[in-house]
Coordinates of C-alpha atoms in Angstrom, one line a residue:
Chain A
X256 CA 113.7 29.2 300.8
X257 CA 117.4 30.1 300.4
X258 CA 117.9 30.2 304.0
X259 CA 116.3 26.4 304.0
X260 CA 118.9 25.8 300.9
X261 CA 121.8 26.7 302.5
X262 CA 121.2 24.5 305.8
X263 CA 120.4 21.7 303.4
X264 CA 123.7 22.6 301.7
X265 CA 125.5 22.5 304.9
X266 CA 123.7 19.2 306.3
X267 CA 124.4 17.3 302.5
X268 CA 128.4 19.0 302.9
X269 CA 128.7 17.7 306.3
X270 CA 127.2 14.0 305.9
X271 CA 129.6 13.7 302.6
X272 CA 132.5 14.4 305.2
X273 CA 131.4 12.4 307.4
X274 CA 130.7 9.3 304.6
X275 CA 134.2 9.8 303.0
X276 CA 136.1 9.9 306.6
X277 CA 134.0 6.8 307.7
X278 CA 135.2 5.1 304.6
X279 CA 138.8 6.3 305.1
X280 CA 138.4 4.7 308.4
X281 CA 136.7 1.2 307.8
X282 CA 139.8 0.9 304.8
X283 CA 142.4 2.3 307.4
X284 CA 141.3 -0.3 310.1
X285 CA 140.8 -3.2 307.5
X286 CA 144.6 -3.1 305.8
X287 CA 145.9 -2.9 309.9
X288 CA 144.9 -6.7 309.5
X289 CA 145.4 -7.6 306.0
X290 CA 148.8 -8.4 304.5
X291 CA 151.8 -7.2 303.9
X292 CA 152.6 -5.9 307.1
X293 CA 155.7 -3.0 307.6
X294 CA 157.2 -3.9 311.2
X295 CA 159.9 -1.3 310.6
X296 CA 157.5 1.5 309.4
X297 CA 155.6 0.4 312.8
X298 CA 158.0 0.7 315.3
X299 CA 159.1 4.1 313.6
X300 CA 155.7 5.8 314.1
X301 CA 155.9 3.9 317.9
X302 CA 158.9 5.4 318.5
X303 CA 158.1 9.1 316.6
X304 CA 154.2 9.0 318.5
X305 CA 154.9 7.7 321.7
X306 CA 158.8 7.8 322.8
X307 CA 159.0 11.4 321.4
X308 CA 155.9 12.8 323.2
X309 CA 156.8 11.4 326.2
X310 CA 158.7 14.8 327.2
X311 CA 156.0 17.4 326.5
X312 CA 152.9 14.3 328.1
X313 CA 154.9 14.2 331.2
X314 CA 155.7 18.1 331.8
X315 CA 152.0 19.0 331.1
X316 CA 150.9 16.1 333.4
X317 CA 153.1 17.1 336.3
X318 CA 151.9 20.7 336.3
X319 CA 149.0 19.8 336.0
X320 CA 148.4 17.2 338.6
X321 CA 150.4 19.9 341.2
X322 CA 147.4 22.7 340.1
X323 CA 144.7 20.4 340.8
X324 CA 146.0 19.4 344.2
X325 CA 146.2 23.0 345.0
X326 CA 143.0 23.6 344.1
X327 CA 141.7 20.8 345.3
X328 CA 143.2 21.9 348.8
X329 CA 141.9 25.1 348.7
X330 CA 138.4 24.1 348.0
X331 CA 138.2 21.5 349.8
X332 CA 139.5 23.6 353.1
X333 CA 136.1 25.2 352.9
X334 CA 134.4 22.5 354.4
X335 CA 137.3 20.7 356.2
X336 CA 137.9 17.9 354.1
X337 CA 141.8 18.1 353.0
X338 CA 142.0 14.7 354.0
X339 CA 139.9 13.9 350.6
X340 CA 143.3 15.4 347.9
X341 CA 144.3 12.2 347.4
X342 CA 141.7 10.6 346.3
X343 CA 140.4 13.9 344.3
X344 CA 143.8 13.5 342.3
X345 CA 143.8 10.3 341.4
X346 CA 140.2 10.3 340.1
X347 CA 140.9 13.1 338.2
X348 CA 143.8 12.2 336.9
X349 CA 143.3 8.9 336.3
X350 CA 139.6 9.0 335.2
X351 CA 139.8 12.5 333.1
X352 CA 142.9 14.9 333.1
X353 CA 145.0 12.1 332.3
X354 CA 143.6 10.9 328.8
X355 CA 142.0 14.0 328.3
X356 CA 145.4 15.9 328.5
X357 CA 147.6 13.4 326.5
X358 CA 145.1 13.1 323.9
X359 CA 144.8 17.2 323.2
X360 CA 148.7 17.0 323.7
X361 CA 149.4 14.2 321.4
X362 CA 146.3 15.9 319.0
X363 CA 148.9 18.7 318.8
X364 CA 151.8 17.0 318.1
X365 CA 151.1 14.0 316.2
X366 CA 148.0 15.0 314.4
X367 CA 149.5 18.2 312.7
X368 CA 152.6 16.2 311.7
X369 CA 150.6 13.4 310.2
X370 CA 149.0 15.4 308.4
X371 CA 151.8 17.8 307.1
X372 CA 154.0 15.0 306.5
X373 CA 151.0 13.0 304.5
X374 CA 150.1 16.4 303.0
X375 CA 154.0 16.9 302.2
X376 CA 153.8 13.6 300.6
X377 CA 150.6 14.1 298.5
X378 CA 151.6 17.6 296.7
X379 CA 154.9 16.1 295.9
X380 CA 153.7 12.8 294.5
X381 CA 155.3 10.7 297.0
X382 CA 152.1 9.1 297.7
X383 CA 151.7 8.2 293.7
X384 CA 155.2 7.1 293.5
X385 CA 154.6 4.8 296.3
X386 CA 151.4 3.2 294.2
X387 CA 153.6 2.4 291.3
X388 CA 156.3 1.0 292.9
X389 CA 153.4 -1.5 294.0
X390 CA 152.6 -0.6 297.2
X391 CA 149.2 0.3 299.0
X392 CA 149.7 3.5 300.7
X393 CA 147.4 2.7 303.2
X394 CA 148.6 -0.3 303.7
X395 CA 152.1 1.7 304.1
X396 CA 151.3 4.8 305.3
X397 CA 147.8 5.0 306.5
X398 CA 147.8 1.5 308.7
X399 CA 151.2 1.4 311.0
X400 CA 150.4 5.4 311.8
X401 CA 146.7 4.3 312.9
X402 CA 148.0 0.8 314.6
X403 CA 150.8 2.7 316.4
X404 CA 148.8 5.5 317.8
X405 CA 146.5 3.0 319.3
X406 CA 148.6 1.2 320.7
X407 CA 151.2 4.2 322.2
X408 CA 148.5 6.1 323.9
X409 CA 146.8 3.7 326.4
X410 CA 149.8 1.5 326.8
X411 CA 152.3 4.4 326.9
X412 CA 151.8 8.0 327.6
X413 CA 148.2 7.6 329.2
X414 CA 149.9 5.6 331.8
X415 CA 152.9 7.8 332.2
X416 CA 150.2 10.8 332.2
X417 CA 148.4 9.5 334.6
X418 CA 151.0 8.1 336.8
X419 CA 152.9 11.8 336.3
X420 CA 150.0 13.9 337.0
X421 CA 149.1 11.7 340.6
X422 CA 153.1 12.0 341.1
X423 CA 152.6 16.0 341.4
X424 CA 149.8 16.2 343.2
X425 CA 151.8 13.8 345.8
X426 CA 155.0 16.2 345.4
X427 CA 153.1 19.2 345.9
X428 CA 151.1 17.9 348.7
X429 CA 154.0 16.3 350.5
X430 CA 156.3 19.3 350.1
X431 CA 154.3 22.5 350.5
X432 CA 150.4 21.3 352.1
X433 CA 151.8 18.9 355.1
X434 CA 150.3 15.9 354.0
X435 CA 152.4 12.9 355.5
X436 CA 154.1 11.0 352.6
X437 CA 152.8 7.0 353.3
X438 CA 149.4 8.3 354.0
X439 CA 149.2 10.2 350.6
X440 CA 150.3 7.4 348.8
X441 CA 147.7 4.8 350.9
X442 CA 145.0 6.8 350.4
X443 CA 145.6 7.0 346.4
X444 CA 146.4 3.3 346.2
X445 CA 143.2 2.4 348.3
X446 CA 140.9 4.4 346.6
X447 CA 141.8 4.1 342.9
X448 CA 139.8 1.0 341.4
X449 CA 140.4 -1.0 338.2
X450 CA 137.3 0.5 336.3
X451 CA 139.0 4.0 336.8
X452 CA 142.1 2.3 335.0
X453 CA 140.1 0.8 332.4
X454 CA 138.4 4.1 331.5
X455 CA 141.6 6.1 331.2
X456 CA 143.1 3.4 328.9
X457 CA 140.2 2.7 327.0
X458 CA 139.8 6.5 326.4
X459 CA 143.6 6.6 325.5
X460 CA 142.7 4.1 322.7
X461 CA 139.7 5.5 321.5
X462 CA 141.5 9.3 321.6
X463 CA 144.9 7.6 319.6
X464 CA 142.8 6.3 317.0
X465 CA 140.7 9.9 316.1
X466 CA 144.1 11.6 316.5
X467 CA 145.7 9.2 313.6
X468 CA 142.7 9.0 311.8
X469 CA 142.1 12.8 311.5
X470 CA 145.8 13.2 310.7
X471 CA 145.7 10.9 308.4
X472 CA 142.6 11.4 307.1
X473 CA 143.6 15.5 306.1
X474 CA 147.0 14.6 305.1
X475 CA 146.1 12.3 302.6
X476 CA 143.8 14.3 300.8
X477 CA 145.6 17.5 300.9
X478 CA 145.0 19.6 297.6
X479 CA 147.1 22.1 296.4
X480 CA 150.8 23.1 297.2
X481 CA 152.1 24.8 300.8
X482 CA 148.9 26.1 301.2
X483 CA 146.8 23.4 300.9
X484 CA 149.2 21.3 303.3
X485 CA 148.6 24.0 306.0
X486 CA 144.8 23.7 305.7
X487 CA 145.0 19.9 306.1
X488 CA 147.4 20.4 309.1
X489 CA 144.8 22.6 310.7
X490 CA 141.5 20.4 309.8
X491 CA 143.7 17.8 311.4
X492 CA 144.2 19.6 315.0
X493 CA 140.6 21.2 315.0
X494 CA 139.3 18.0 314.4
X495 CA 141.0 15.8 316.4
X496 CA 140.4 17.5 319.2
X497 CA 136.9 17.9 318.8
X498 CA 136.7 14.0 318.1
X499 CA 138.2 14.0 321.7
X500 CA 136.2 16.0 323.4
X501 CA 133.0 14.3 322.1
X502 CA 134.2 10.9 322.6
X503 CA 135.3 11.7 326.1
X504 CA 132.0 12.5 327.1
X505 CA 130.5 9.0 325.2
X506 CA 133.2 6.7 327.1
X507 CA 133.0 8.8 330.6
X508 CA 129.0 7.8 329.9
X509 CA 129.5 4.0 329.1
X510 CA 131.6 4.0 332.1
X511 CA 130.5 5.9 334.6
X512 CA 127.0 6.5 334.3
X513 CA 124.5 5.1 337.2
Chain B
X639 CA 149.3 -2.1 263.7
X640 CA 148.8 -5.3 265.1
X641 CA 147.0 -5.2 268.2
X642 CA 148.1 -8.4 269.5
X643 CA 152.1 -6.8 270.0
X644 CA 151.4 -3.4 271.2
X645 CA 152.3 -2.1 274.5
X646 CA 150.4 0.2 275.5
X647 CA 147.4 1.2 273.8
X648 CA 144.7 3.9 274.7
X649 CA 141.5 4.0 273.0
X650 CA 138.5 6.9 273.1
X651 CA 140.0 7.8 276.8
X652 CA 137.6 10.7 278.0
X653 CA 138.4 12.4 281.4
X654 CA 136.3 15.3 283.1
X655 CA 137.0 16.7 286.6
X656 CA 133.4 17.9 286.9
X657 CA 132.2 20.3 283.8
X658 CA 136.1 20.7 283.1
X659 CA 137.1 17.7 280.0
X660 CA 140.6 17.1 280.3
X661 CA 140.9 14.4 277.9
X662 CA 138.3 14.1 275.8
X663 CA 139.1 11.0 273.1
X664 CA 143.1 10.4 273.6
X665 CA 144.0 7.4 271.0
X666 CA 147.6 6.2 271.1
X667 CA 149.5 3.1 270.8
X668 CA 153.2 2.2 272.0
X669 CA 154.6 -0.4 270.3
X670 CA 157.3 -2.9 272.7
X671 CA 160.5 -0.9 272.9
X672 CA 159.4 2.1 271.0
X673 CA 160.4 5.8 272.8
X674 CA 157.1 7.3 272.4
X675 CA 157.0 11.1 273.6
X676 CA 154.4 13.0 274.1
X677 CA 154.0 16.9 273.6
X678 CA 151.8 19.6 274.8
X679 CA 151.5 22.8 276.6
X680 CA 150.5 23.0 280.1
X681 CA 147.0 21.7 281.2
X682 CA 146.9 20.1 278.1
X683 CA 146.0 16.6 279.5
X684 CA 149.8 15.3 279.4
X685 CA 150.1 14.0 283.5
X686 CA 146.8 13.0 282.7
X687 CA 146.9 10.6 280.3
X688 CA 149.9 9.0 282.1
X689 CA 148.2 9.1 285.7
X690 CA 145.2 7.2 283.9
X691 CA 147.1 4.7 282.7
X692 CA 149.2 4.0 286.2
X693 CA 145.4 3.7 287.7
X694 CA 145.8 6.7 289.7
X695 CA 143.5 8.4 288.2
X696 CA 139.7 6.3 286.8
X697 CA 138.6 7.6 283.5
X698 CA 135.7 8.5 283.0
X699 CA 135.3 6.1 279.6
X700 CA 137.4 4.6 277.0
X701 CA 140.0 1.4 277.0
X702 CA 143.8 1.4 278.7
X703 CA 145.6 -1.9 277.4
X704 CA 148.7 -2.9 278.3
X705 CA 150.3 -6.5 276.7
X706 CA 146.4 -6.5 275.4
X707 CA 145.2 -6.6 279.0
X708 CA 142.2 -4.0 279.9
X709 CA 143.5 -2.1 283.1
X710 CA 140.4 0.1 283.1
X711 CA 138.1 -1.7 285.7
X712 CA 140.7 -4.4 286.4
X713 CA 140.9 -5.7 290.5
X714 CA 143.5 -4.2 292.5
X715 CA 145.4 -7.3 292.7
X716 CA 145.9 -7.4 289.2
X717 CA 146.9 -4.1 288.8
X718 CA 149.6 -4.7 291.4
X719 CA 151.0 -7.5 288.9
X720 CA 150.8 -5.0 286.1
X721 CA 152.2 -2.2 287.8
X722 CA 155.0 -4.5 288.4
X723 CA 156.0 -3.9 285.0
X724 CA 156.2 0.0 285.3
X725 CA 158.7 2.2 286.7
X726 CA 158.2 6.1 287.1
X727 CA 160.6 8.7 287.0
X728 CA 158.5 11.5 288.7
X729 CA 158.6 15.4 287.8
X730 CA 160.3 16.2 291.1
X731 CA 161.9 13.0 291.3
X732 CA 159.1 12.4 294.4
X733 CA 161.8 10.2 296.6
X734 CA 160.7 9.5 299.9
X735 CA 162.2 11.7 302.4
X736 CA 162.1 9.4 305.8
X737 CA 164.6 7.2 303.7
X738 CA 167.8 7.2 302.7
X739 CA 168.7 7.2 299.0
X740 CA 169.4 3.4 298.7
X741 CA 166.6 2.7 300.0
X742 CA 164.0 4.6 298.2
X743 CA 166.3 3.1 295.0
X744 CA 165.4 -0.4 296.2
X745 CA 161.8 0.6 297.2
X746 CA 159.9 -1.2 294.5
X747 CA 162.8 -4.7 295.2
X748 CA 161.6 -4.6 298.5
X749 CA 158.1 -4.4 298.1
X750 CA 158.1 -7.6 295.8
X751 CA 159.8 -9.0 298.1
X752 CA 161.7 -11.0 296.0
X753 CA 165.0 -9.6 297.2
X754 CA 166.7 -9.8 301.1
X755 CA 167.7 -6.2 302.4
X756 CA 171.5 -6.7 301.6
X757 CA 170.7 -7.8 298.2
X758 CA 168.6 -5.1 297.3
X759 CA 171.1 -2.4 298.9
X760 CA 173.6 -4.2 296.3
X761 CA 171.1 -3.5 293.4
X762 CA 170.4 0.0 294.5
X763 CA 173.9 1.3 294.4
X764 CA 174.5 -1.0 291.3
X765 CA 172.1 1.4 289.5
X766 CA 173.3 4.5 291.6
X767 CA 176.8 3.5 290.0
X768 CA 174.6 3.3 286.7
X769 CA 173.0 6.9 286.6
X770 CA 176.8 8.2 287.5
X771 CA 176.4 8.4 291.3
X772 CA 179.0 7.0 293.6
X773 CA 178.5 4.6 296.3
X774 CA 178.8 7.5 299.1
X775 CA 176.0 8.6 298.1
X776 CA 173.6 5.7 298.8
X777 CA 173.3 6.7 302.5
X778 CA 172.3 10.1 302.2
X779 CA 169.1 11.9 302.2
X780 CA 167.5 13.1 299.7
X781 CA 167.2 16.2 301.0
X782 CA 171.3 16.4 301.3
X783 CA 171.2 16.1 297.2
X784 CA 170.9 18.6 294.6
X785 CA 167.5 18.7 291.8
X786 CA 170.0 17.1 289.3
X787 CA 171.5 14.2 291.9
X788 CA 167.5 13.4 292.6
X789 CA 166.8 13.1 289.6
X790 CA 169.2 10.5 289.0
X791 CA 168.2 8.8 292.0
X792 CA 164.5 8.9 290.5
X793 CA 166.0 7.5 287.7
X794 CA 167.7 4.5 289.5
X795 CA 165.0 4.0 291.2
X796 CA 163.1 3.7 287.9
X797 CA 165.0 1.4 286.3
X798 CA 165.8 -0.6 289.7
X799 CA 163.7 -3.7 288.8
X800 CA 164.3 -4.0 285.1
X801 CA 161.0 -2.6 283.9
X802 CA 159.3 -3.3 281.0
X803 CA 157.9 -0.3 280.7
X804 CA 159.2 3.3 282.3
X805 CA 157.3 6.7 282.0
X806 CA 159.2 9.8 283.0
X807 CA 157.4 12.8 283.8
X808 CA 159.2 15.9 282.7
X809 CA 162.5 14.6 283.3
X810 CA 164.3 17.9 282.7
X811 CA 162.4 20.1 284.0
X812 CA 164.0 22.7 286.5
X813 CA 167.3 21.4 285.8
X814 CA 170.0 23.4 283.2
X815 CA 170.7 23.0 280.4
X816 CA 173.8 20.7 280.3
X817 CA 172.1 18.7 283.4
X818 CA 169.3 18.4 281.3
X819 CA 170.9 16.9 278.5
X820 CA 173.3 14.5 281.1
X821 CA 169.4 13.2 282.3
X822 CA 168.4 12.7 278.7
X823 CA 171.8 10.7 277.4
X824 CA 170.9 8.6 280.8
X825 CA 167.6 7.9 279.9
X826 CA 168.3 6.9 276.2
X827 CA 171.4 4.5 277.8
X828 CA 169.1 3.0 280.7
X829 CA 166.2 2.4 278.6
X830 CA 168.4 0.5 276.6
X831 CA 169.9 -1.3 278.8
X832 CA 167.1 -2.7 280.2
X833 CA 165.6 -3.4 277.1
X834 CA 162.1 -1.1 278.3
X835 CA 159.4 0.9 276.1
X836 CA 159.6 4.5 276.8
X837 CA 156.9 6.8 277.6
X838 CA 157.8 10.5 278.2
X839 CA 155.5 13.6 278.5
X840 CA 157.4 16.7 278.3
X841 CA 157.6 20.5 276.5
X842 CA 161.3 20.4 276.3
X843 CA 161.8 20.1 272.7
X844 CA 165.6 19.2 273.2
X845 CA 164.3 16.2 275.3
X846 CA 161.8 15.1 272.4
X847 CA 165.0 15.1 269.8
X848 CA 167.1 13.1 272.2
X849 CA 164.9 10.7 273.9
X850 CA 161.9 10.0 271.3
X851 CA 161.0 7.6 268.4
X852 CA 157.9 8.3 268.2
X853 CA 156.4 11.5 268.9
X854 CA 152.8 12.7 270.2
X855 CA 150.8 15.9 270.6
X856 CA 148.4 16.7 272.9
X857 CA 146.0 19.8 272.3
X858 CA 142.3 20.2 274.3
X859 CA 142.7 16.5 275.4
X860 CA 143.0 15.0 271.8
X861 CA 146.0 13.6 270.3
X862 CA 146.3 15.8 267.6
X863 CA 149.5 14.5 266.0
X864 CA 151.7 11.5 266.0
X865 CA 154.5 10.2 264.2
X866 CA 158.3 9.8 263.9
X867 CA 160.8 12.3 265.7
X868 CA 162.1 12.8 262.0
X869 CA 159.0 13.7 260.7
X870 CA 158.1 16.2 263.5
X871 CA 159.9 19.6 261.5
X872 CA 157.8 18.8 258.3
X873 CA 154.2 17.7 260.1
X874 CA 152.4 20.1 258.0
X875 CA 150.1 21.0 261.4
X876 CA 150.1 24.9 262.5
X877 CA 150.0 23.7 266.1
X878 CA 153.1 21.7 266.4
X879 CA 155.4 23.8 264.2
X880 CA 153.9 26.7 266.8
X881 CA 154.9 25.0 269.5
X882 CA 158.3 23.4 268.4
X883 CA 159.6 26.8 267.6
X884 CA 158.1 27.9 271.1
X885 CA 156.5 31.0 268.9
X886 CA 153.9 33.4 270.9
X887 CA 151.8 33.7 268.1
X888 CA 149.4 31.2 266.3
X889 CA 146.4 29.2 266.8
X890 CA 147.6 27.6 270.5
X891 CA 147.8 31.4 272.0
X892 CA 145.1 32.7 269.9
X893 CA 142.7 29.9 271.4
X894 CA 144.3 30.5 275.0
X895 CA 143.7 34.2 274.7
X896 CA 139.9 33.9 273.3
X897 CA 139.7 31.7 276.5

């Protein structure tokens, strides 16, 4: 009986999450199209989520997309089929590293400081100073973070992520494994299709808007003082990239799935 | 007192954060540009009281009036209008730090929109001037500025849109002595000024004698005293003469220590 009692506990504890962050979400989403509207506070989380992360999206990306064609090489020397790199990197850049990369990446970055900055903000009553001063913080706060990230991931670093991590794979393959430049490049090019492009951004989208949500979602309820902004800043990480990983699988399903 | 012309007035306000009753029947009433100040030890239901009325926190029952209009229950978009009335000097002055001081002074211009963005950097460091802070300082962060400096900027920020009502939140607290007593002088001058009814919480007695016409006690979430500063030395009640002569013993500590 009290081992039945504390699964019931746990099941009732997680659906309440789950009901308060769907809420959170469903208000978040709704004051993105309901005015006022804060251009400036907008283009300052486009600039902070997407111009900044740029940097650490592209170095990961590069490496990463230089790996795989090693690998890629090595296995694929087993049964003679180099000639297949190209394409290998492209899919799995496009389709999964990519997104997949830049969204754990840009969990990292942007979720934590979401929700330190949001948590920051709650303990020191910024967030109740901003109510009676007349102005919704979601509306404020919540909405141009949320709006921004979904808009900087596909449009932004996904496409320099992808277009990075296909660039190493071509570098390394050019410069160390032979491959002939203007093939490399024909074969990528012929090979990639629109769906693979649609997948990555569409991931990129779904990804940005977890990331911000999560952030957002922790930050803004932070309890507490230093302590209870560090929680929130973890929640926010764990979370988000959980989100990603499930949702990765759901999209790479609706797309992909014969 | 005629209900028609107060303020502010709270009536059987009860609020409970699970088993715990904060407030448990709070009954006050703030009369148009009367100081009223209320008094109480810590986790006596003081940031409470004022976070109920601001809407920022629902209570659980009882009846928040301000001009005679019911704010308990009331639709955000009249709350907004009402909240227009307010402005909020904050414990730690809570500025925002991704903006520079002018601009969290003109915050609440900006968000009514009734103001351009030159105009309302005119009216910020017109009230920065005000609370005794020069013009350089407008473009600073807050973070470049000292507890005392924010709190001014709090305080210009509170006053900013000529309120008609401003509640400060432990307006001295953390700062020394003689910055404590500069805040207070300001508050007093600027509440004037703009012609605004005061509400303070605090437990700096110094604050109360400076700032207050009216005084309040708070004690296990019930008002348990009010009535003029003047009046507050002779109020015949063991709790507030404990508490105005900050004295360990008597019934407050007794009560905390059976606790």
């Amino acid at each position: 009986m009290t081992f039945l009692a504390v699964i019931g506990r746990v099941v009732i504890s997680f659906l309440r999450a789950a009901g308060r962050i769907g809420l959170f979400a469903v208000n978040a989403v709704k004051n993105i199209f309901l005015p006022p509207f804060y251009p400036r506070e907008l283009f300052r989380q486009m600039m902070n989520i997407g111009y900044y992360s740029l940097p650490v999206v592209g170095l990961t990306t590069l490496f990463t997309g230089a790996a795989l064609a090693v690998n890629i090489y090595e296995g694929s020397a087993r049964f003679n089929a180099e000639s297949t790199l190209p394409t290998i990197v492209v899919i799995g850049i496009v389709r999964e590293l990519g997104p997949t990369l830049c969204g754990l990446i840009v969990a990292g970055r942007v979720s934590a400081s979401m929700a330190a900055e949001l948590g920051t903000m709650r303990v020191t009553e910024q967030i109740d100073a901003l109510t009676t001063l007349s102005t919704d913080p979601f509306k404020y706060l919540i909405a141009p973070r949320i709006l921004a990230t979904v808009i900087m991931m596909p449009f932004m670093l996904v496409l320099v992520a992808d277009t990075i991590g296909v660039l190493g794979g071509y570098l390394l393959a050019t410069a160390k494994l032979g491959f002939n430049s203007g093939n490399y490049i024909k074969s990528t090019v012929d090979f990639l299709e629109a769906i693979d492009v649609m997948a990555s951004m569409t991931k990129a989208a779904v990804f940005g808007f977890f990331i911000s949500l999560m952030g957002c979602y922790h930050g803004f309820n932070t309890r507490g003082g230093a302590q209870g902004v560090g929680i929130s800043t973890t929640n926010a990480v764990v979370s988000a990239c959980i989100m990603i990983l499930l949702s990765n699988y759901i999209v790479t399903e609706m797309f992909f799935s014969s | 007192m005629n209900n028609q012309v107060l303020k502010i007035s709270l009536n059987g306000l009860h609020k409970r954060f699970g088993e715990k009753i904060v407030l448990d029947d709070v009954n006050l009433d703030v009369m148009p540009g009367e100081s009223m100040v209320i008094i109480g030890g810590s986790g006596s239901g003081k940031s409470v009281t004022l976070k109920c009325i601001l809407g920022l926190l629902t209570p659980n029952s009882g009846s928040i009036k301000i001009d005679g209009q019911e704010m308990v229950g009331i639709a955000a978009d009249d709350r907004k209008k009402v909240l227009n009335k307010f402005g909020m000097l904050f414990q730690g002055a809570a500025l925002f730090d991704s903006l520079p001081v002018w601009e969290n002074v003109a915050f609440g211009l900006l968000a009514q929109r009734l103001h351009s963005r030159d105009e309302a950097k005119e009216i910020a460091i017109e009230k920065l001037r005000r609370v005794g802070l020069s013009p350089d300082v407008a473009k600073l962060s807050p973070a470049e500025l000292s507890g005392g400096m924010q709190k001014r900027v709090g305080l210009a920020r509170a006053i900013a849109a000529n309120p008609e009502i401003i509640f400060f939140d432990e307006p001295t607290t953390g700062l020394d002595p003689i910055m404590s007593d500069v805040i207070n002088e300001l508050i007093v001058e600027c509440v004037k000024d703009v012609g605004a009814t005061a509400l303070t919480i605090t437990h700096d007695m110094s604050s109360v004698r400076k700032i207050a016409d009216n005084v309040s006690m708070i004690y296990h979430g019930n008002m348990i005293w009010t009535g003029p500063k003047d009046k507050i030395d002779q109020s015949g009640s063991e709790y507030i003469d404990q508490f105005i002569n900050g004295k360990a013993e008597g019934p407050i500590k007794m009560e905390i220590l059976k606790g």
